PDB file of C-alpha atoms in Angstrom:
ATOM      1  CA  UNK A 260      29.461 -88.478  38.630  1.00  0.00           C
ATOM      2  CA  UNK A 261      25.745 -89.431  38.452  1.00  0.00           C
ATOM      3  CA  UNK A 262      23.286 -87.300  36.551  1.00  0.00           C
ATOM      4  CA  UNK A 263      21.724 -84.512  38.714  1.00  0.00           C
ATOM      5  CA  UNK A 264      18.738 -85.152  40.696  1.00  0.00           C
ATOM      6  CA  UNK A 265      16.779 -82.506  38.837  1.00  0.00           C
ATOM      7  CA  UNK A 266      16.607 -84.850  35.650  1.00  0.00           C
ATOM      8  CA  UNK A 267      14.890 -87.571  37.606  1.00  0.00           C
ATOM      9  CA  UNK A 268      12.566 -85.072  39.286  1.00  0.00           C
ATOM     10  CA  UNK A 269      11.532 -83.589  35.953  1.00  0.00           C
ATOM     11  CA  UNK A 270      10.940 -87.154  34.608  1.00  0.00           C
ATOM     12  CA  UNK A 271       8.853 -88.059  37.674  1.00  0.00           C
ATOM     13  CA  UNK A 272       6.811 -84.790  37.131  1.00  0.00           C
ATOM     14  CA  UNK A 273       6.212 -85.670  33.513  1.00  0.00           C
ATOM     15  CA  UNK A 274       5.227 -89.170  34.509  1.00  0.00           C
ATOM     16  CA  UNK A 275       2.775 -87.819  37.132  1.00  0.00           C
ATOM     17  CA  UNK A 276       1.278 -85.515  34.548  1.00  0.00           C
ATOM     18  CA  UNK A 277       0.714 -88.319  32.083  1.00  0.00           C
ATOM     19  CA  UNK A 278      -1.033 -90.389  34.744  1.00  0.00           C
ATOM     20  CA  UNK A 279      -3.029 -87.390  35.851  1.00  0.00           C
ATOM     21  CA  UNK A 280      -4.152 -86.729  32.253  1.00  0.00           C
ATOM     22  CA  UNK A 281      -5.199 -90.403  31.815  1.00  0.00           C
ATOM     23  CA  UNK A 282      -7.145 -90.409  35.096  1.00  0.00           C
ATOM     24  CA  UNK A 283      -9.062 -87.394  33.971  1.00  0.00           C
ATOM     25  CA  UNK A 284      -9.812 -88.455  30.443  1.00  0.00           C
ATOM     26  CA  UNK A 285     -10.205 -92.275  30.448  1.00  0.00           C
ATOM     27  CA  UNK A 286     -13.497 -93.670  31.571  1.00  0.00           C
ATOM     28  CA  UNK A 287     -12.779 -97.348  32.056  1.00  0.00           C
ATOM     29  CA  UNK A 288     -12.289 -97.990  35.822  1.00  0.00           C
ATOM     30  CA  UNK A 289      -9.484-100.429  35.135  1.00  0.00           C
ATOM     31  CA  UNK A 290      -7.512 -97.980  33.068  1.00  0.00           C
ATOM     32  CA  UNK A 291      -8.027 -95.342  35.725  1.00  0.00           C
ATOM     33  CA  UNK A 292      -6.557 -97.699  38.290  1.00  0.00           C
ATOM     34  CA  UNK A 293      -3.479 -98.153  35.979  1.00  0.00           C
ATOM     35  CA  UNK A 294      -3.137 -94.360  35.652  1.00  0.00           C
ATOM     36  CA  UNK A 295      -3.202 -94.164  39.537  1.00  0.00           C
ATOM     37  CA  UNK A 296      -0.345 -96.604  39.596  1.00  0.00           C
ATOM     38  CA  UNK A 297       1.606 -94.339  37.167  1.00  0.00           C
ATOM     39  CA  UNK A 298       1.075 -91.419  39.544  1.00  0.00           C
ATOM     40  CA  UNK A 299       2.134 -93.516  42.614  1.00  0.00           C
ATOM     41  CA  UNK A 300       5.288 -94.500  40.618  1.00  0.00           C
ATOM     42  CA  UNK A 301       6.131 -90.986  39.790  1.00  0.00           C
ATOM     43  CA  UNK A 302       5.952 -90.070  43.498  1.00  0.00           C
ATOM     44  CA  UNK A 303       8.103 -93.169  44.404  1.00  0.00           C
ATOM     45  CA  UNK A 304      10.678 -92.036  41.878  1.00  0.00           C
ATOM     46  CA  UNK A 305      10.780 -88.622  43.544  1.00  0.00           C
ATOM     47  CA  UNK A 306      11.190 -90.134  46.955  1.00  0.00           C
ATOM     48  CA  UNK A 307      14.156 -92.289  45.733  1.00  0.00           C
ATOM     49  CA  UNK A 308      15.718 -89.290  44.011  1.00  0.00           C
ATOM     50  CA  UNK A 309      15.570 -87.163  47.145  1.00  0.00           C
ATOM     51  CA  UNK A 310      16.785 -90.161  49.253  1.00  0.00           C
ATOM     52  CA  UNK A 311      19.886 -90.240  47.006  1.00  0.00           C
ATOM     53  CA  UNK A 312      20.433 -86.522  47.115  1.00  0.00           C
ATOM     54  CA  UNK A 313      20.239 -86.135  50.787  1.00  0.00           C
ATOM     55  CA  UNK A 314      21.790 -89.590  51.668  1.00  0.00           C
ATOM     56  CA  UNK A 315      18.817 -90.439  53.741  1.00  0.00           C
ATOM     57  CA  UNK A 316      17.315 -94.000  53.876  1.00  0.00           C
ATOM     58  CA  UNK A 317      13.942 -92.466  55.009  1.00  0.00           C
ATOM     59  CA  UNK A 318      12.906 -91.778  51.337  1.00  0.00           C
ATOM     60  CA  UNK A 319      13.292 -95.379  50.418  1.00  0.00           C
ATOM     61  CA  UNK A 320      11.408 -96.592  53.595  1.00  0.00           C
ATOM     62  CA  UNK A 321       8.554 -94.284  52.422  1.00  0.00           C
ATOM     63  CA  UNK A 322       8.582 -95.917  49.077  1.00  0.00           C
ATOM     64  CA  UNK A 323       8.391 -99.303  50.739  1.00  0.00           C
ATOM     65  CA  UNK A 324       5.235 -98.136  52.557  1.00  0.00           C
ATOM     66  CA  UNK A 325       3.706 -96.480  49.449  1.00  0.00           C
ATOM     67  CA  UNK A 326       4.183 -99.840  47.553  1.00  0.00           C
ATOM     68  CA  UNK A 327       2.269-101.801  50.348  1.00  0.00           C
ATOM     69  CA  UNK A 328      -0.532 -99.321  50.421  1.00  0.00           C
ATOM     70  CA  UNK A 329      -0.749 -99.354  46.634  1.00  0.00           C
ATOM     71  CA  UNK A 330      -1.020-103.066  46.627  1.00  0.00           C
ATOM     72  CA  UNK A 331      -3.839-102.940  49.217  1.00  0.00           C
ATOM     73  CA  UNK A 332      -5.565-100.189  47.240  1.00  0.00           C
ATOM     74  CA  UNK A 333      -5.344-102.156  43.970  1.00  0.00           C
ATOM     75  CA  UNK A 334      -6.799-105.269  45.780  1.00  0.00           C
ATOM     76  CA  UNK A 335      -9.738-103.559  47.163  1.00  0.00           C
ATOM     77  CA  UNK A 336     -10.263-101.441  44.136  1.00  0.00           C
ATOM     78  CA  UNK A 337     -10.317-104.343  41.741  1.00  0.00           C
ATOM     79  CA  UNK A 338     -12.655-106.146  44.208  1.00  0.00           C
ATOM     80  CA  UNK A 339     -15.042-103.159  43.883  1.00  0.00           C
ATOM     81  CA  UNK A 340     -14.682-103.195  40.045  1.00  0.00           C
ATOM     82  CA  UNK A 341     -15.631-106.872  39.936  1.00  0.00           C
ATOM     83  CA  UNK A 342     -18.588-106.383  42.260  1.00  0.00           C
ATOM     84  CA  UNK A 343     -19.867-103.374  40.110  1.00  0.00           C
ATOM     85  CA  UNK A 344     -19.254-105.408  36.954  1.00  0.00           C
ATOM     86  CA  UNK A 345     -21.346-108.327  38.316  1.00  0.00           C
ATOM     87  CA  UNK A 346     -24.260-105.896  38.945  1.00  0.00           C
ATOM     88  CA  UNK A 347     -24.060-103.513  35.947  1.00  0.00           C
ATOM     89  CA  UNK A 348     -21.911-105.488  33.532  1.00  0.00           C
ATOM     90  CA  UNK A 349     -19.854-102.475  32.724  1.00  0.00           C
ATOM     91  CA  UNK A 350     -16.600-100.937  34.053  1.00  0.00           C
ATOM     92  CA  UNK A 351     -17.210 -97.466  32.645  1.00  0.00           C
ATOM     93  CA  UNK A 352     -17.391 -94.885  35.406  1.00  0.00           C
ATOM     94  CA  UNK A 353     -19.909 -92.729  33.361  1.00  0.00           C
ATOM     95  CA  UNK A 354     -22.506 -95.498  33.801  1.00  0.00           C
ATOM     96  CA  UNK A 355     -22.422 -95.157  37.579  1.00  0.00           C
ATOM     97  CA  UNK A 356     -24.693 -92.305  38.094  1.00  0.00           C
ATOM     98  CA  UNK A 357     -27.384 -93.374  40.519  1.00  0.00           C
ATOM     99  CA  UNK A 358     -26.295 -90.896  43.077  1.00  0.00           C
ATOM    100  CA  UNK A 359     -26.694 -87.991  40.698  1.00  0.00           C
ATOM    101  CA  UNK A 360     -28.995 -85.353  42.243  1.00  0.00           C
TER     102      UNK A 360
ATOM    103  CA  UNK B 219      29.811 -79.212  27.301  1.00  0.00           C
ATOM    104  CA  UNK B 220      27.444 -79.417  30.311  1.00  0.00           C
ATOM    105  CA  UNK B 221      26.452 -82.947  29.458  1.00  0.00           C
ATOM    106  CA  UNK B 222      29.925 -84.296  29.518  1.00  0.00           C
ATOM    107  CA  UNK B 223      30.487 -83.268  33.246  1.00  0.00           C
ATOM    108  CA  UNK B 224      28.454 -86.277  34.124  1.00  0.00           C
ATOM    109  CA  UNK B 225      29.621 -89.801  33.561  1.00  0.00           C
ATOM    110  CA  UNK B 226      28.404 -91.234  30.237  1.00  0.00           C
ATOM    111  CA  UNK B 227      27.022 -94.452  31.640  1.00  0.00           C
ATOM    112  CA  UNK B 228      24.729 -92.675  34.053  1.00  0.00           C
ATOM    113  CA  UNK B 229      23.407 -90.470  31.173  1.00  0.00           C
ATOM    114  CA  UNK B 230      22.765 -93.557  29.143  1.00  0.00           C
ATOM    115  CA  UNK B 231      20.932 -95.224  31.970  1.00  0.00           C
ATOM    116  CA  UNK B 232      18.840 -92.201  32.530  1.00  0.00           C
ATOM    117  CA  UNK B 233      17.914 -91.892  28.854  1.00  0.00           C
ATOM    118  CA  UNK B 234      16.992 -95.480  28.715  1.00  0.00           C
ATOM    119  CA  UNK B 235      14.941 -95.501  31.829  1.00  0.00           C
ATOM    120  CA  UNK B 236      13.165 -92.219  30.659  1.00  0.00           C
ATOM    121  CA  UNK B 237      12.374 -93.764  27.305  1.00  0.00           C
ATOM    122  CA  UNK B 238      10.954 -96.876  28.984  1.00  0.00           C
ATOM    123  CA  UNK B 239       8.831 -94.772  31.435  1.00  0.00           C
ATOM    124  CA  UNK B 240       7.503 -92.287  29.017  1.00  0.00           C
ATOM    125  CA  UNK B 241       6.654 -94.844  26.226  1.00  0.00           C
ATOM    126  CA  UNK B 242       4.947 -97.090  28.641  1.00  0.00           C
ATOM    127  CA  UNK B 243       2.976 -94.247  30.337  1.00  0.00           C
ATOM    128  CA  UNK B 244       1.834 -92.863  26.968  1.00  0.00           C
ATOM    129  CA  UNK B 245       0.749 -96.404  25.973  1.00  0.00           C
ATOM    130  CA  UNK B 246      -1.254 -96.812  29.152  1.00  0.00           C
ATOM    131  CA  UNK B 247      -3.323 -93.638  28.472  1.00  0.00           C
ATOM    132  CA  UNK B 248      -3.679 -94.110  24.714  1.00  0.00           C
ATOM    133  CA  UNK B 249      -4.127 -97.822  23.961  1.00  0.00           C
ATOM    134  CA  UNK B 250      -7.777 -98.814  23.750  1.00  0.00           C
ATOM    135  CA  UNK B 251      -7.395-102.433  24.658  1.00  0.00           C
ATOM    136  CA  UNK B 252      -6.961-102.883  28.478  1.00  0.00           C
ATOM    137  CA  UNK B 253      -4.659-105.798  27.992  1.00  0.00           C
ATOM    138  CA  UNK B 254      -2.257-103.720  25.989  1.00  0.00           C
ATOM    139  CA  UNK B 255      -2.523-100.860  28.364  1.00  0.00           C
ATOM    140  CA  UNK B 256      -1.475-103.323  31.192  1.00  0.00           C
ATOM    141  CA  UNK B 257       1.482-104.539  29.242  1.00  0.00           C
ATOM    142  CA  UNK B 258       2.661-100.988  28.661  1.00  0.00           C
ATOM    143  CA  UNK B 259       2.212-100.413  32.409  1.00  0.00           C
ATOM    144  CA  UNK B 260       4.787-103.229  32.904  1.00  0.00           C
ATOM    145  CA  UNK B 261       7.152-101.335  30.636  1.00  0.00           C
ATOM    146  CA  UNK B 262       6.873 -98.157  32.676  1.00  0.00           C
ATOM    147  CA  UNK B 263       7.340-100.224  35.912  1.00  0.00           C
ATOM    148  CA  UNK B 264      10.523-101.730  34.520  1.00  0.00           C
ATOM    149  CA  UNK B 265      11.722 -98.216  33.566  1.00  0.00           C
ATOM    150  CA  UNK B 266      11.087 -97.018  37.165  1.00  0.00           C
ATOM    151  CA  UNK B 267      13.003-100.081  38.374  1.00  0.00           C
ATOM    152  CA  UNK B 268      15.989 -99.117  36.194  1.00  0.00           C
ATOM    153  CA  UNK B 269      15.895 -95.537  37.685  1.00  0.00           C
ATOM    154  CA  UNK B 270      15.775 -97.019  41.162  1.00  0.00           C
ATOM    155  CA  UNK B 271      18.863 -99.114  40.505  1.00  0.00           C
ATOM    156  CA  UNK B 272      20.696 -96.036  39.011  1.00  0.00           C
ATOM    157  CA  UNK B 273      19.955 -94.244  42.337  1.00  0.00           C
ATOM    158  CA  UNK B 274      21.190 -97.097  44.694  1.00  0.00           C
ATOM    159  CA  UNK B 275      17.762 -98.353  45.587  1.00  0.00           C
ATOM    160  CA  UNK B 276      18.518-101.943  44.689  1.00  0.00           C
ATOM    161  CA  UNK B 277      16.051-103.641  47.091  1.00  0.00           C
ATOM    162  CA  UNK B 278      13.291-101.282  45.982  1.00  0.00           C
ATOM    163  CA  UNK B 279      13.998-102.095  42.442  1.00  0.00           C
ATOM    164  CA  UNK B 280      13.589-105.808  43.085  1.00  0.00           C
ATOM    165  CA  UNK B 281      10.443-105.141  44.970  1.00  0.00           C
ATOM    166  CA  UNK B 282       9.135-103.041  42.169  1.00  0.00           C
ATOM    167  CA  UNK B 283       9.595-105.911  39.696  1.00  0.00           C
ATOM    168  CA  UNK B 284       8.228-108.626  42.021  1.00  0.00           C
ATOM    169  CA  UNK B 285       5.368-106.768  43.562  1.00  0.00           C
ATOM    170  CA  UNK B 286       4.301-104.386  40.732  1.00  0.00           C
ATOM    171  CA  UNK B 287       5.057-106.254  37.573  1.00  0.00           C
ATOM    172  CA  UNK B 288       4.667-109.715  39.244  1.00  0.00           C
ATOM    173  CA  UNK B 289       1.680-109.198  41.375  1.00  0.00           C
ATOM    174  CA  UNK B 290      -0.208-106.037  40.727  1.00  0.00           C
ATOM    175  CA  UNK B 291      -0.163-106.156  36.952  1.00  0.00           C
ATOM    176  CA  UNK B 292      -0.993-109.874  36.995  1.00  0.00           C
ATOM    177  CA  UNK B 293      -4.019-108.975  39.166  1.00  0.00           C
ATOM    178  CA  UNK B 294      -5.091-106.351  36.620  1.00  0.00           C
ATOM    179  CA  UNK B 295      -4.767-108.901  33.755  1.00  0.00           C
ATOM    180  CA  UNK B 296      -6.573-111.407  35.841  1.00  0.00           C
ATOM    181  CA  UNK B 297      -9.494-109.059  36.355  1.00  0.00           C
ATOM    182  CA  UNK B 298      -9.576-108.131  32.697  1.00  0.00           C
ATOM    183  CA  UNK B 299      -9.719-111.714  31.614  1.00  0.00           C
ATOM    184  CA  UNK B 300     -12.299-112.407  34.329  1.00  0.00           C
ATOM    185  CA  UNK B 301     -14.571-109.541  33.120  1.00  0.00           C
ATOM    186  CA  UNK B 302     -13.857-110.069  29.438  1.00  0.00           C
ATOM    187  CA  UNK B 303     -12.088-107.388  27.530  1.00  0.00           C
ATOM    188  CA  UNK B 304     -14.305-104.305  27.516  1.00  0.00           C
ATOM    189  CA  UNK B 305     -13.862-102.864  24.142  1.00  0.00           C
ATOM    190  CA  UNK B 306     -16.873-100.627  24.282  1.00  0.00           C
ATOM    191  CA  UNK B 307     -15.096 -97.713  25.794  1.00  0.00           C
ATOM    192  CA  UNK B 308     -14.949 -95.158  23.019  1.00  0.00           C
ATOM    193  CA  UNK B 309     -11.855 -93.113  23.636  1.00  0.00           C
ATOM    194  CA  UNK B 310     -13.136 -90.521  21.169  1.00  0.00           C
ATOM    195  CA  UNK B 311     -16.538 -89.926  22.827  1.00  0.00           C
ATOM    196  CA  UNK B 312     -16.601 -87.088  25.337  1.00  0.00           C
ATOM    197  CA  UNK B 313     -19.650 -86.968  27.502  1.00  0.00           C
ATOM    198  CA  UNK B 314     -18.239 -83.823  29.184  1.00  0.00           C
ATOM    199  CA  UNK B 315     -17.654 -81.078  26.616  1.00  0.00           C
ATOM    200  CA  UNK B 316     -14.085 -79.990  26.546  1.00  0.00           C
ATOM    201  CA  UNK B 317     -12.931 -82.599  29.120  1.00  0.00           C
ATOM    202  CA  UNK B 318      -9.685 -83.473  27.274  1.00  0.00           C
ATOM    203  CA  UNK B 319      -8.756 -79.830  26.652  1.00  0.00           C
ATOM    204  CA  UNK B 320      -9.381 -78.872  30.286  1.00  0.00           C
ATOM    205  CA  UNK B 321      -7.463 -81.919  31.479  1.00  0.00           C
ATOM    206  CA  UNK B 322      -4.485 -81.191  29.256  1.00  0.00           C
ATOM    207  CA  UNK B 323      -4.522 -77.552  30.330  1.00  0.00           C
ATOM    208  CA  UNK B 324      -4.634 -78.397  33.983  1.00  0.00           C
ATOM    209  CA  UNK B 325      -1.798 -81.050  33.648  1.00  0.00           C
ATOM    210  CA  UNK B 326       0.402 -78.717  31.589  1.00  0.00           C
ATOM    211  CA  UNK B 327      -0.134 -75.822  34.057  1.00  0.00           C
ATOM    212  CA  UNK B 328       0.693 -78.081  37.179  1.00  0.00           C
ATOM    213  CA  UNK B 329       3.717 -79.696  35.550  1.00  0.00           C
ATOM    214  CA  UNK B 330       5.325 -76.476  34.195  1.00  0.00           C
ATOM    215  CA  UNK B 331       4.617 -74.839  37.582  1.00  0.00           C
ATOM    216  CA  UNK B 332       6.503 -77.594  39.352  1.00  0.00           C
ATOM    217  CA  UNK B 333       9.331 -77.553  36.818  1.00  0.00           C
ATOM    218  CA  UNK B 334       9.496 -73.750  36.987  1.00  0.00           C
ATOM    219  CA  UNK B 335       9.690 -73.881  40.771  1.00  0.00           C
ATOM    220  CA  UNK B 336      12.463 -76.477  40.550  1.00  0.00           C
ATOM    221  CA  UNK B 337      14.385 -74.313  38.153  1.00  0.00           C
ATOM    222  CA  UNK B 338      14.092 -71.071  40.016  1.00  0.00           C
ATOM    223  CA  UNK B 339      14.371 -72.210  43.650  1.00  0.00           C
ATOM    224  CA  UNK B 340      16.747 -74.578  45.339  1.00  0.00           C
ATOM    225  CA  UNK B 341      14.475 -77.441  46.210  1.00  0.00           C
ATOM    226  CA  UNK B 342      16.941 -80.075  45.389  1.00  0.00           C
ATOM    227  CA  UNK B 343      19.668 -78.845  47.718  1.00  0.00           C
ATOM    228  CA  UNK B 344      19.109 -79.636  51.418  1.00  0.00           C
ATOM    229  CA  UNK B 345      21.088 -80.698  54.394  1.00  0.00           C
ATOM    230  CA  UNK B 346      22.171 -84.301  54.075  1.00  0.00           C
ATOM    231  CA  UNK B 347      21.016 -86.433  56.941  1.00  0.00           C
ATOM    232  CA  UNK B 348      23.523 -86.602  59.908  1.00  0.00           C
ATOM    233  CA  UNK B 349      21.614 -88.836  62.324  1.00  0.00           C
ATOM    234  CA  UNK B 350      20.138 -91.269  59.811  1.00  0.00           C
ATOM    235  CA  UNK B 351      22.160 -94.057  58.164  1.00  0.00           C
ATOM    236  CA  UNK B 352      24.129 -92.710  55.284  1.00  0.00           C
ATOM    237  CA  UNK B 353      23.478 -94.041  51.885  1.00  0.00           C
ATOM    238  CA  UNK B 354      26.705 -92.779  50.582  1.00  0.00           C
ATOM    239  CA  UNK B 355      29.248 -94.658  52.559  1.00  0.00           C
ATOM    240  CA  UNK B 356      28.791 -97.943  50.754  1.00  0.00           C
ATOM    241  CA  UNK B 357      26.856 -99.992  53.271  1.00  0.00           C
ATOM    242  CA  UNK B 358      24.457-102.398  51.848  1.00  0.00           C
ATOM    243  CA  UNK B 359      21.202-101.048  50.756  1.00  0.00           C
ATOM    244  CA  UNK B 360      19.122-103.980  52.088  1.00  0.00           C
ATOM    245  CA  UNK B 361      20.842-103.737  55.482  1.00  0.00           C
ATOM    246  CA  UNK B 362      20.020-100.027  55.806  1.00  0.00           C
ATOM    247  CA  UNK B 363      16.452-100.280  54.620  1.00  0.00           C
ATOM    248  CA  UNK B 364      15.820-103.340  56.819  1.00  0.00           C
ATOM    249  CA  UNK B 365      17.211-101.643  59.917  1.00  0.00           C
ATOM    250  CA  UNK B 366      15.356 -98.497  59.160  1.00  0.00           C
ATOM    251  CA  UNK B 367      12.045-100.259  58.611  1.00  0.00           C
ATOM    252  CA  UNK B 368      12.332-102.551  61.660  1.00  0.00           C
ATOM    253  CA  UNK B 369      13.549 -99.663  64.100  1.00  0.00           C
ATOM    254  CA  UNK B 370      12.469 -96.180  63.052  1.00  0.00           C
ATOM    255  CA  UNK B 371       9.463 -97.129  60.992  1.00  0.00           C
ATOM    256  CA  UNK B 372       8.344-100.150  63.170  1.00  0.00           C
ATOM    257  CA  UNK B 373       4.972 -98.766  64.032  1.00  0.00           C
ATOM    258  CA  UNK B 374       4.106 -97.941  60.386  1.00  0.00           C
ATOM    259  CA  UNK B 375       5.328-101.392  59.416  1.00  0.00           C
ATOM    260  CA  UNK B 376       2.913-103.007  61.830  1.00  0.00           C
ATOM    261  CA  UNK B 377       0.125-100.864  60.669  1.00  0.00           C
ATOM    262  CA  UNK B 378       0.663-101.764  57.062  1.00  0.00           C
ATOM    263  CA  UNK B 379       0.561-105.380  58.046  1.00  0.00           C
ATOM    264  CA  UNK B 380      -2.811-104.837  59.541  1.00  0.00           C
ATOM    265  CA  UNK B 381      -3.836-102.878  56.403  1.00  0.00           C
ATOM    266  CA  UNK B 382      -2.893-105.776  54.207  1.00  0.00           C
ATOM    267  CA  UNK B 383      -4.935-108.185  56.287  1.00  0.00           C
ATOM    268  CA  UNK B 384      -8.021-105.851  56.185  1.00  0.00           C
ATOM    269  CA  UNK B 385      -7.601-105.325  52.430  1.00  0.00           C
ATOM    270  CA  UNK B 386      -7.424-109.020  51.655  1.00  0.00           C
ATOM    271  CA  UNK B 387     -10.515-109.728  53.756  1.00  0.00           C
ATOM    272  CA  UNK B 388     -12.293-106.809  52.187  1.00  0.00           C
ATOM    273  CA  UNK B 389     -11.478-107.903  48.728  1.00  0.00           C
ATOM    274  CA  UNK B 390     -12.622-111.471  49.372  1.00  0.00           C
ATOM    275  CA  UNK B 391     -15.917-110.188  50.768  1.00  0.00           C
ATOM    276  CA  UNK B 392     -16.361-107.736  47.913  1.00  0.00           C
ATOM    277  CA  UNK B 393     -15.657-110.374  45.176  1.00  0.00           C
ATOM    278  CA  UNK B 394     -17.575-113.184  46.905  1.00  0.00           C
ATOM    279  CA  UNK B 395     -20.710-114.136  44.950  1.00  0.00           C
ATOM    280  CA  UNK B 396     -23.742-113.660  47.113  1.00  0.00           C
ATOM    281  CA  UNK B 397     -25.661-116.997  47.499  1.00  0.00           C
ATOM    282  CA  UNK B 398     -29.086-117.258  49.082  1.00  0.00           C
ATOM    283  CA  UNK B 399     -29.520-120.241  51.249  1.00  0.00           C
ATOM    284  CA  UNK B 400     -32.328-121.492  49.108  1.00  0.00           C
ATOM    285  CA  UNK B 401     -30.129-122.156  46.145  1.00  0.00           C
ATOM    286  CA  UNK B 402     -28.747-125.632  46.152  1.00  0.00           C
ATOM    287  CA  UNK B 403     -25.226-125.072  44.933  1.00  0.00           C
TER     288      UNK B 403
END
């Protein structure tokens, strides 16, 4: 018998927490994108676990779409990072404060 | 003897994937060099792929390796190389006082809340799908996923195709170097 779903769910929760902590504390835009990927992967793991538990393929189809959206998000996000770097020659999000009131 | 009520191979696979995932994730948030962080991200993605295979999501595990480790991380590395490795980010410097403490507090509260709810309530149980295709009866995973994506989720599939086109065009437009017509290049 396979290990219970709760093990994988707790693992995904911890992975999500690590990703969220990195997103809140790191200031390089590139590293923040990587932390975003960690969080998305945690959610994907949860989807697949529930898909197995409930014997429903819908969870895996959702993961498929999450992956597509993540790829699009990374493409546009890194395009923005490159555009910002060209103008400001930094990727630190603390430097981007023109809109501060 | 709780642990022995599950098959030993599945426990070993779980422990291996958990070790890969957690080591890689901690590496992503602690390593200073972005290249090393990207390599540790690959480790996490492989761990997630192992967890997918252990849970009968074979196709997604393959896509995970090909798309994430093969394309997205390469894109990250490409951008890192393109920009030059930015070592100036001081991990120790905190412009916002108490940022790390607050972040740690928030994350710990959230995660312990989720785990507590999982332990006390019965989230995990539910009614197995009757109408949808069954994962359990041994049909091929790729067949089921393909049938599902091209019938039930056809509209979402078409929408993601449009999204990808828009994202590619947007990325090209963003990364394109502006050239004035006066420059002879």
